[in-house]
């Protein structure tokens, strides 16, 4: 690694990945950016979808109510963030979303790490009382047996999931709105930046070709004159 690349890597390491965070007396929920731009050859694929380093938003939750805090995480695609935000924006009264993912760190084993993310909005509790904190976000981490489908994807084998830890947080409408609004804005800005970079790269290539043709044409004229 040369000096310039090393310096850029060090500078990037100092930049916080945190987009937003909400803290209560006992828990916190934060969204972190792990957005990655796709390869230039995939012009209209703005987000990298390569398995080991795909573009994502990482939701992290921490329960620090006890001496030993509990930390969990789940990765969400930019599209899922936008989808949930659209439901919040449209002021839905009832809403549920559930996602379970599994990935194997050891290629020689089918036992994988499992992340579970769920978000729900309920107007009333079981007693019929209106909830002041209608949104519930829950993240679980655990293990399971990885199975492969026909298109190469992975899923957790039925009844193999074993929960290891879980964190839950309840939020008001304005609190959940703030989290997803800020995260959606970051995704939109990232996507606009991707398109700007690609257009600029395309314009530069076109300019280079035009200059190259002019140089070649000038040299041919000199040869003909000689």
CSV table of C-alpha atoms in Angstrom, one decimal, residues 17 37 39 52 70 75 80 91 105 122-123 130 138 155 171 187 191 206 208 210 212 226:
chain,number,residue,atom,x,y,z
A,17,UNK,CA,-20.2,5.6,10.5
A,37,UNK,CA,-20.9,2.0,-4.5
A,39,UNK,CA,-18.5,-1.3,-9.8
A,52,UNK,CA,-18.8,-10.2,1.3
A,70,UNK,CA,-25.9,-6.5,25.7
A,75,UNK,CA,-27.9,-5.4,8.5
A,80,UNK,CA,-35.8,-1.8,3.3
A,91,UNK,CA,-48.7,7.5,9.1
A,105,UNK,CA,-18.1,-17.5,8.8
A,122,UNK,CA,-49.6,-1.0,17.4
A,123,UNK,CA,-52.2,1.6,18.3
A,130,UNK,CA,-53.8,3.7,23.5
A,138,UNK,CA,-36.4,-5.7,18.3
A,155,UNK,CA,-31.7,-19.2,4.7
A,171,UNK,CA,-40.4,4.6,20.5
A,187,UNK,CA,-29.1,7.0,1.3
A,191,UNK,CA,-27.1,7.6,-4.5
A,206,UNK,CA,-15.8,11.4,-23.8
A,208,UNK,CA,-10.4,12.2,-23.6
A,210,UNK,CA,-12.3,13.8,-28.4
A,212,UNK,CA,-7.3,11.9,-28.7
A,226,UNK,CA,5.4,16.4,-45.3
